[in-house]
Amino acid sequence: MRLVILGGPGAGKGTQAQKLCAHLNIPLIGTGDILRQAIAAQTELGRQAEPYVEKGELVPDPTMIEFIRKRVLESDAAGGWLLDGYPRTAFQAEELDFLLDDLGQQLDWAIWLEVPENVLMSRSISRARPDDLPEIVQRRIDLFYECTIPIMEYYEHRHRLLKIDAYQPPAQIQQDILKVLNPSKI
Ligand code: AMP
């Protein structure tokens, strides 16, 4: 199964992505974490990404798409994968489809964890990290909607968008996702 997970800051994306990968036995490809590790190890990818990641800017598309191409061709990804952090823009969503076309593969679903905006705000603030001040959280939420709505529209148009009510207990959210992805196995 080939999946993308989308959701705002505080939507519970990390938790759901990990559970889903364990259940489906597919690797979780989290671009933010992979880039941070690559920078720490000063690999070729890390050196290319570093000036962008340290400013919170998007790493240029050619670097990202080349990385995704190599990653999905690794042996552990043969049976599928879940991407978290990619695509970040509708352009990247389109690039992913081009790449998969090239490989004779297809994305199964883009899972959208839908949570009301005021809940995203209160969950993020309750984490009480230094960058979780209300105005900073609001900025992250605004940016998220700005970039993510075009991605949702991209997938909705192609009948690949799976909207999940994520304002529920985590176990229920997981059940709802699996009901659609894997109805015979739950
Ligand atoms: P994150 O942990 O998902 O917030 O990602 C950390 C940083 O990695 C971002 O601020 C970007 O610099 C970079 N990054 C992660 N995913 C992407 C992507 N799909 N496209 C471009 N840059 C990315």
GROMACS .gro file of N, CA and C in nm, residues 12-116:
model
  315
   12GLY      N    1  -0.224   1.489   1.507
   12GLY     CA    2  -0.199   1.351   1.548
   12GLY      C    3  -0.138   1.266   1.437
   13LYS      N    4  -0.076   1.336   1.341
   13LYS     CA    5  -0.019   1.269   1.224
   13LYS      C    6   0.088   1.166   1.261
   14GLY      N    7   0.180   1.206   1.349
   14GLY     CA    8   0.292   1.118   1.386
   14GLY      C    9   0.242   0.988   1.447
   15THR      N   10   0.150   1.000   1.543
   15THR     CA   11   0.096   0.882   1.610
   15THR      C   12   0.028   0.790   1.510
   16GLN      N   13  -0.059   0.847   1.428
   16GLN     CA   14  -0.134   0.764   1.332
   16GLN      C   15  -0.040   0.701   1.229
   17ALA      N   16   0.060   0.776   1.185
   17ALA     CA   17   0.151   0.726   1.083
   17ALA      C   18   0.227   0.605   1.137
   18GLN      N   19   0.275   0.615   1.262
   18GLN     CA   20   0.351   0.502   1.320
   18GLN      C   21   0.266   0.378   1.335
   19LYS      N   22   0.144   0.396   1.387
   19LYS     CA   23   0.054   0.281   1.406
   19LYS      C   24   0.023   0.215   1.273
   20LEU      N   25  -0.004   0.298   1.175
   20LEU     CA   26  -0.043   0.249   1.043
   20LEU      C   27   0.070   0.168   0.978
   21CYS      N   28   0.192   0.219   0.991
   21CYS     CA   29   0.307   0.149   0.932
   21CYS      C   30   0.330   0.016   1.001
   22ALA      N   31   0.314   0.015   1.134
   22ALA     CA   32   0.332  -0.111   1.208
   22ALA      C   33   0.224  -0.210   1.163
   23HIS      N   34   0.102  -0.162   1.150
   23HIS     CA   35  -0.007  -0.252   1.113
   23HIS      C   36   0.007  -0.305   0.971
   24LEU      N   37   0.048  -0.219   0.881
   24LEU     CA   38   0.054  -0.260   0.739
   24LEU      C   39   0.193  -0.315   0.702
   25ASN      N   40   0.286  -0.306   0.798
   25ASN     CA   41   0.422  -0.353   0.774
   25ASN      C   42   0.488  -0.283   0.654
   26ILE      N   43   0.480  -0.153   0.657
   26ILE     CA   44   0.545  -0.072   0.552
   26ILE      C   45   0.633   0.033   0.619
   27PRO      N   46   0.739   0.080   0.552
   27PRO     CA   47   0.824   0.181   0.615
   27PRO      C   48   0.759   0.320   0.618
   28LEU      N   49   0.787   0.391   0.726
   28LEU     CA   50   0.743   0.530   0.738
   28LEU      C   51   0.856   0.618   0.684
   29ILE      N   52   0.825   0.697   0.583
   29ILE     CA   53   0.926   0.786   0.526
   29ILE      C   54   0.889   0.928   0.567
   30GLY      N   55   0.952   0.974   0.675
   30GLY     CA   56   0.923   1.107   0.728
   30GLY      C   57   1.032   1.201   0.680
   31THR      N   58   0.999   1.289   0.587
   31THR     CA   59   1.106   1.366   0.521
   31THR      C   60   1.179   1.459   0.618
   32GLY      N   61   1.107   1.520   0.713
   32GLY     CA   62   1.173   1.613   0.807
   32GLY      C   63   1.280   1.541   0.887
   33ASP      N   64   1.245   1.425   0.945
   33ASP     CA   65   1.341   1.349   1.026
   33ASP      C   66   1.457   1.300   0.941
   34ILE      N   67   1.427   1.253   0.822
   34ILE     CA   68   1.534   1.200   0.734
   34ILE      C   69   1.631   1.313   0.699
   35LEU      N   70   1.577   1.430   0.670
   35LEU     CA   71   1.666   1.543   0.636
   35LEU      C   72   1.752   1.582   0.755
   36ARG      N   73   1.691   1.585   0.873
   36ARG     CA   74   1.769   1.621   0.994
   36ARG      C   75   1.881   1.520   1.018
   37GLN      N   76   1.850   1.392   0.997
   37GLN     CA   77   1.955   1.289   1.015
   37GLN      C   78   2.064   1.304   0.909
   38ALA      N   79   2.023   1.334   0.786
   38ALA     CA   80   2.120   1.349   0.676
   38ALA      C   81   2.213   1.468   0.704
   39ILE      N   82   2.156   1.571   0.764
   39ILE     CA   83   2.239   1.689   0.796
   39ILE      C   84   2.338   1.653   0.907
   40ALA      N   85   2.288   1.583   1.008
   40ALA     CA   86   2.378   1.543   1.119
   40ALA      C   87   2.493   1.457   1.066
   41ALA      N   88   2.462   1.371   0.969
   41ALA     CA   89   2.565   1.280   0.915
   41ALA      C   90   2.645   1.345   0.802
   42GLN      N   91   2.604   1.467   0.764
   42GLN     CA   92   2.671   1.540   0.654
   42GLN      C   93   2.684   1.456   0.526
   43THR      N   94   2.574   1.389   0.492
   43THR     CA   95   2.571   1.316   0.364
   43THR      C   96   2.552   1.419   0.253
   44GLU      N   97   2.558   1.371   0.128
   44GLU     CA   98   2.537   1.459   0.013
   44GLU      C   99   2.399   1.528   0.023
   45LEU      N  100   2.295   1.448   0.054
   45LEU     CA  101   2.160   1.505   0.072
   45LEU      C  102   2.160   1.607   0.185
   46GLY      N  103   2.227   1.573   0.295
   46GLY     CA  104   2.231   1.662   0.410
   46GLY      C  105   2.296   1.795   0.376
   47ARG      N  106   2.406   1.788   0.301
   47ARG     CA  107   2.474   1.914   0.264
   47ARG      C  108   2.387   2.000   0.174
   48GLN      N  109   2.313   1.935   0.083
   48GLN     CA  110   2.225   2.012  -0.006
   48GLN      C  111   2.108   2.074   0.072
   49ALA      N  112   2.057   1.998   0.170
   49ALA     CA  113   1.936   2.043   0.241
   49ALA      C  114   1.964   2.145   0.351
   50GLU      N  115   2.083   2.139   0.408
   50GLU     CA  116   2.112   2.214   0.532
   50GLU      C  117   2.075   2.362   0.527
   51PRO      N  118   2.117   2.436   0.422
   51PRO     CA  119   2.089   2.580   0.426
   51PRO      C  120   1.939   2.611   0.428
   52TYR      N  121   1.858   2.521   0.378
   52TYR     CA  122   1.713   2.544   0.374
   52TYR      C  123   1.649   2.503   0.506
   53VAL      N  124   1.686   2.383   0.552
   53VAL     CA  125   1.623   2.332   0.673
   53VAL      C  126   1.654   2.424   0.791
   54GLU      N  127   1.775   2.477   0.797
   54GLU     CA  128   1.808   2.560   0.914
   54GLU      C  129   1.730   2.691   0.915
   55LYS      N  130   1.677   2.733   0.798
   55LYS     CA  131   1.595   2.855   0.794
   55LYS      C  132   1.445   2.824   0.791
   56GLY      N  133   1.411   2.696   0.789
   56GLY     CA  134   1.269   2.659   0.782
   56GLY      C  135   1.211   2.679   0.642
   57GLU      N  136   1.300   2.692   0.542
   57GLU     CA  137   1.254   2.706   0.402
   57GLU      C  138   1.240   2.567   0.342
   58LEU      N  139   1.161   2.559   0.233
   58LEU     CA  140   1.149   2.430   0.166
   58LEU      C  141   1.276   2.398   0.089
   59VAL      N  142   1.321   2.274   0.102
   59VAL     CA  143   1.435   2.226   0.024
   59VAL      C  144   1.391   2.223  -0.123
   60PRO      N  145   1.477   2.263  -0.219
   60PRO     CA  146   1.433   2.270  -0.358
   60PRO      C  147   1.378   2.136  -0.410
   61ASP      N  148   1.277   2.149  -0.496
   61ASP     CA  149   1.207   2.030  -0.546
   61ASP      C  150   1.299   1.926  -0.611
   62PRO      N  151   1.397   1.965  -0.696
   62PRO     CA  152   1.478   1.860  -0.759
   62PRO      C  153   1.550   1.773  -0.656
   63THR      N  154   1.597   1.835  -0.546
   63THR     CA  155   1.663   1.757  -0.441
   63THR      C  156   1.564   1.662  -0.376
   64MET      N  157   1.444   1.714  -0.346
   64MET     CA  158   1.345   1.631  -0.277
   64MET      C  159   1.300   1.515  -0.364
   65ILE      N  160   1.272   1.542  -0.491
   65ILE     CA  161   1.217   1.437  -0.576
   65ILE      C  162   1.322   1.329  -0.604
   66GLU      N  163   1.447   1.372  -0.615
   66GLU     CA  164   1.556   1.275  -0.634
   66GLU      C  165   1.569   1.186  -0.510
   67PHE      N  166   1.556   1.250  -0.394
   67PHE     CA  167   1.562   1.172  -0.270
   67PHE      C  168   1.446   1.071  -0.264
   68ILE      N  169   1.325   1.117  -0.293
   68ILE     CA  170   1.207   1.028  -0.285
   68ILE      C  171   1.224   0.912  -0.385
   69ARG      N  172   1.273   0.944  -0.505
   69ARG     CA  173   1.293   0.838  -0.605
   69ARG      C  174   1.385   0.728  -0.550
   70LYS      N  175   1.499   0.770  -0.493
   70LYS     CA  176   1.594   0.670  -0.441
   70LYS      C  177   1.531   0.593  -0.325
   71ARG      N  178   1.459   0.666  -0.240
   71ARG     CA  179   1.405   0.601  -0.119
   71ARG      C  180   1.300   0.497  -0.152
   72VAL      N  181   1.209   0.528  -0.248
   72VAL     CA  182   1.103   0.431  -0.276
   72VAL      C  183   1.156   0.311  -0.356
   73LEU      N  184   1.278   0.325  -0.407
   73LEU     CA  185   1.337   0.211  -0.480
   73LEU      C  186   1.417   0.119  -0.388
   74GLU      N  187   1.431   0.158  -0.260
   74GLU     CA  188   1.504   0.069  -0.168
   74GLU      C  189   1.420  -0.055  -0.139
   75SER      N  190   1.489  -0.164  -0.101
   75SER     CA  191   1.420  -0.293  -0.095
   75SER      C  192   1.306  -0.295   0.007
   76ASP      N  193   1.321  -0.225   0.120
   76ASP     CA  194   1.214  -0.230   0.222
   76ASP      C  195   1.086  -0.160   0.176
   77ALA      N  196   1.097  -0.082   0.066
   77ALA     CA  197   0.981  -0.006   0.019
   77ALA      C  198   0.908  -0.078  -0.096
   78ALA      N  199   0.954  -0.200  -0.127
   78ALA     CA  200   0.895  -0.270  -0.243
   78ALA      C  201   0.746  -0.298  -0.222
   79GLY      N  202   0.707  -0.327  -0.097
   79GLY     CA  203   0.566  -0.359  -0.071
   79GLY      C  204   0.482  -0.238  -0.036
   80GLY      N  205   0.539  -0.119  -0.043
   80GLY     CA  206   0.463   0.002  -0.012
   80GLY      C  207   0.536   0.089   0.087
   81TRP      N  208   0.475   0.202   0.122
   81TRP     CA  209   0.535   0.298   0.213
   81TRP      C  210   0.430   0.400   0.254
   82LEU      N  211   0.465   0.476   0.357
   82LEU     CA  212   0.381   0.589   0.396
   82LEU      C  213   0.469   0.713   0.402
   83LEU      N  214   0.432   0.814   0.327
   83LEU     CA  215   0.510   0.938   0.325
   83LEU      C  216   0.449   1.038   0.422
   84ASP      N  217   0.533   1.094   0.509
   84ASP     CA  218   0.490   1.198   0.602
   84ASP      C  219   0.582   1.319   0.580
   85GLY      N  220   0.527   1.430   0.541
   85GLY     CA  221   0.610   1.550   0.517
   85GLY      C  222   0.630   1.576   0.368
   86TYR      N  223   0.590   1.482   0.286
   86TYR     CA  224   0.596   1.497   0.141
   86TYR      C  225   0.465   1.441   0.086
   87PRO      N  226   0.393   1.508  -0.002
   87PRO     CA  227   0.423   1.638  -0.060
   87PRO      C  228   0.389   1.754   0.034
   88ARG      N  229   0.462   1.863   0.014
   88ARG     CA  230   0.438   1.987   0.089
   88ARG      C  231   0.363   2.088   0.004
   89THR      N  232   0.362   2.066  -0.128
   89THR     CA  233   0.293   2.158  -0.221
   89THR      C  234   0.223   2.073  -0.327
   90ALA      N  235   0.128   2.136  -0.398
   90ALA     CA  236   0.058   2.062  -0.505
   90ALA      C  237   0.158   2.022  -0.614
   91PHE      N  238   0.260   2.104  -0.634
   91PHE     CA  239   0.362   2.072  -0.733
   91PHE      C  240   0.433   1.941  -0.695
   92GLN      N  241   0.467   1.929  -0.566
   92GLN     CA  242   0.533   1.805  -0.522
   92GLN      C  243   0.439   1.685  -0.536
   93ALA      N  244   0.309   1.708  -0.515
   93ALA     CA  245   0.213   1.598  -0.531
   93ALA      C  246   0.214   1.550  -0.676
   94GLU      N  247   0.220   1.645  -0.767
   94GLU     CA  248   0.222   1.611  -0.909
   94GLU      C  249   0.353   1.540  -0.945
   95GLU      N  250   0.464   1.590  -0.891
   95GLU     CA  251   0.594   1.525  -0.914
   95GLU      C  252   0.594   1.381  -0.864
   96LEU      N  253   0.529   1.359  -0.751
   96LEU     CA  254   0.522   1.222  -0.697
   96LEU      C  255   0.445   1.133  -0.795
   97ASP      N  256   0.335   1.184  -0.849
   97ASP     CA  257   0.259   1.104  -0.946
   97ASP      C  258   0.342   1.075  -1.071
   98PHE      N  259   0.419   1.173  -1.118
   98PHE     CA  260   0.505   1.150  -1.235
   98PHE      C  261   0.605   1.039  -1.205
   99LEU      N  262   0.665   1.048  -1.087
   99LEU     CA  263   0.764   0.948  -1.048
   99LEU      C  264   0.700   0.809  -1.043
  100LEU      N  265   0.581   0.802  -0.979
  100LEU     CA  266   0.516   0.671  -0.966
  100LEU      C  267   0.475   0.617  -1.103
  101ASP      N  268   0.428   0.704  -1.188
  101ASP     CA  269   0.395   0.665  -1.327
  101ASP      C  270   0.516   0.599  -1.393
  102ASP      N  271   0.628   0.665  -1.376
  102ASP     CA  272   0.755   0.616  -1.431
  102ASP      C  273   0.788   0.477  -1.382
  103LEU      N  274   0.756   0.453  -1.256
  103LEU     CA  275   0.789   0.324  -1.193
  103LEU      C  276   0.677   0.222  -1.214
  104GLY      N  277   0.570   0.264  -1.283
  104GLY     CA  278   0.455   0.174  -1.304
  104GLY      C  279   0.380   0.149  -1.174
  105GLN      N  280   0.382   0.248  -1.084
  105GLN     CA  281   0.314   0.233  -0.955
  105GLN      C  282   0.208   0.342  -0.940
  106GLN      N  283   0.130   0.330  -0.832
  106GLN     CA  284   0.025   0.430  -0.807
  106GLN      C  285   0.012   0.456  -0.658
  107LEU      N  286  -0.021   0.579  -0.624
  107LEU     CA  287  -0.052   0.611  -0.484
  107LEU      C  288  -0.192   0.556  -0.455
  108ASP      N  289  -0.207   0.490  -0.340
  108ASP     CA  290  -0.341   0.439  -0.307
  108ASP      C  291  -0.428   0.549  -0.247
  109TRP      N  292  -0.377   0.614  -0.141
  109TRP     CA  293  -0.457   0.718  -0.075
  109TRP      C  294  -0.370   0.829  -0.019
  110ALA      N  295  -0.429   0.947  -0.017
  110ALA     CA  296  -0.375   1.057   0.062
  110ALA      C  297  -0.472   1.070   0.181
  111ILE      N  298  -0.422   1.038   0.300
  111ILE     CA  299  -0.507   1.039   0.420
  111ILE      C  300  -0.502   1.178   0.482
  112TRP      N  301  -0.616   1.238   0.495
  112TRP     CA  302  -0.625   1.375   0.550
  112TRP      C  303  -0.687   1.368   0.687
  113LEU      N  304  -0.608   1.398   0.791
  113LEU     CA  305  -0.660   1.396   0.928
  113LEU      C  306  -0.723   1.532   0.956
  114GLU      N  307  -0.855   1.530   0.955
  114GLU     CA  308  -0.930   1.655   0.964
  114GLU      C  309  -0.962   1.688   1.110
  115VAL      N  310  -0.915   1.804   1.154
  115VAL     CA  311  -0.938   1.849   1.292
  115VAL      C  312  -0.977   1.996   1.286
  116PRO      N  313  -1.081   2.040   1.361
  116PRO     CA  314  -1.118   2.182   1.357
  116PRO      C  315  -0.999   2.271   1.395
   0.00000   0.00000   0.00000
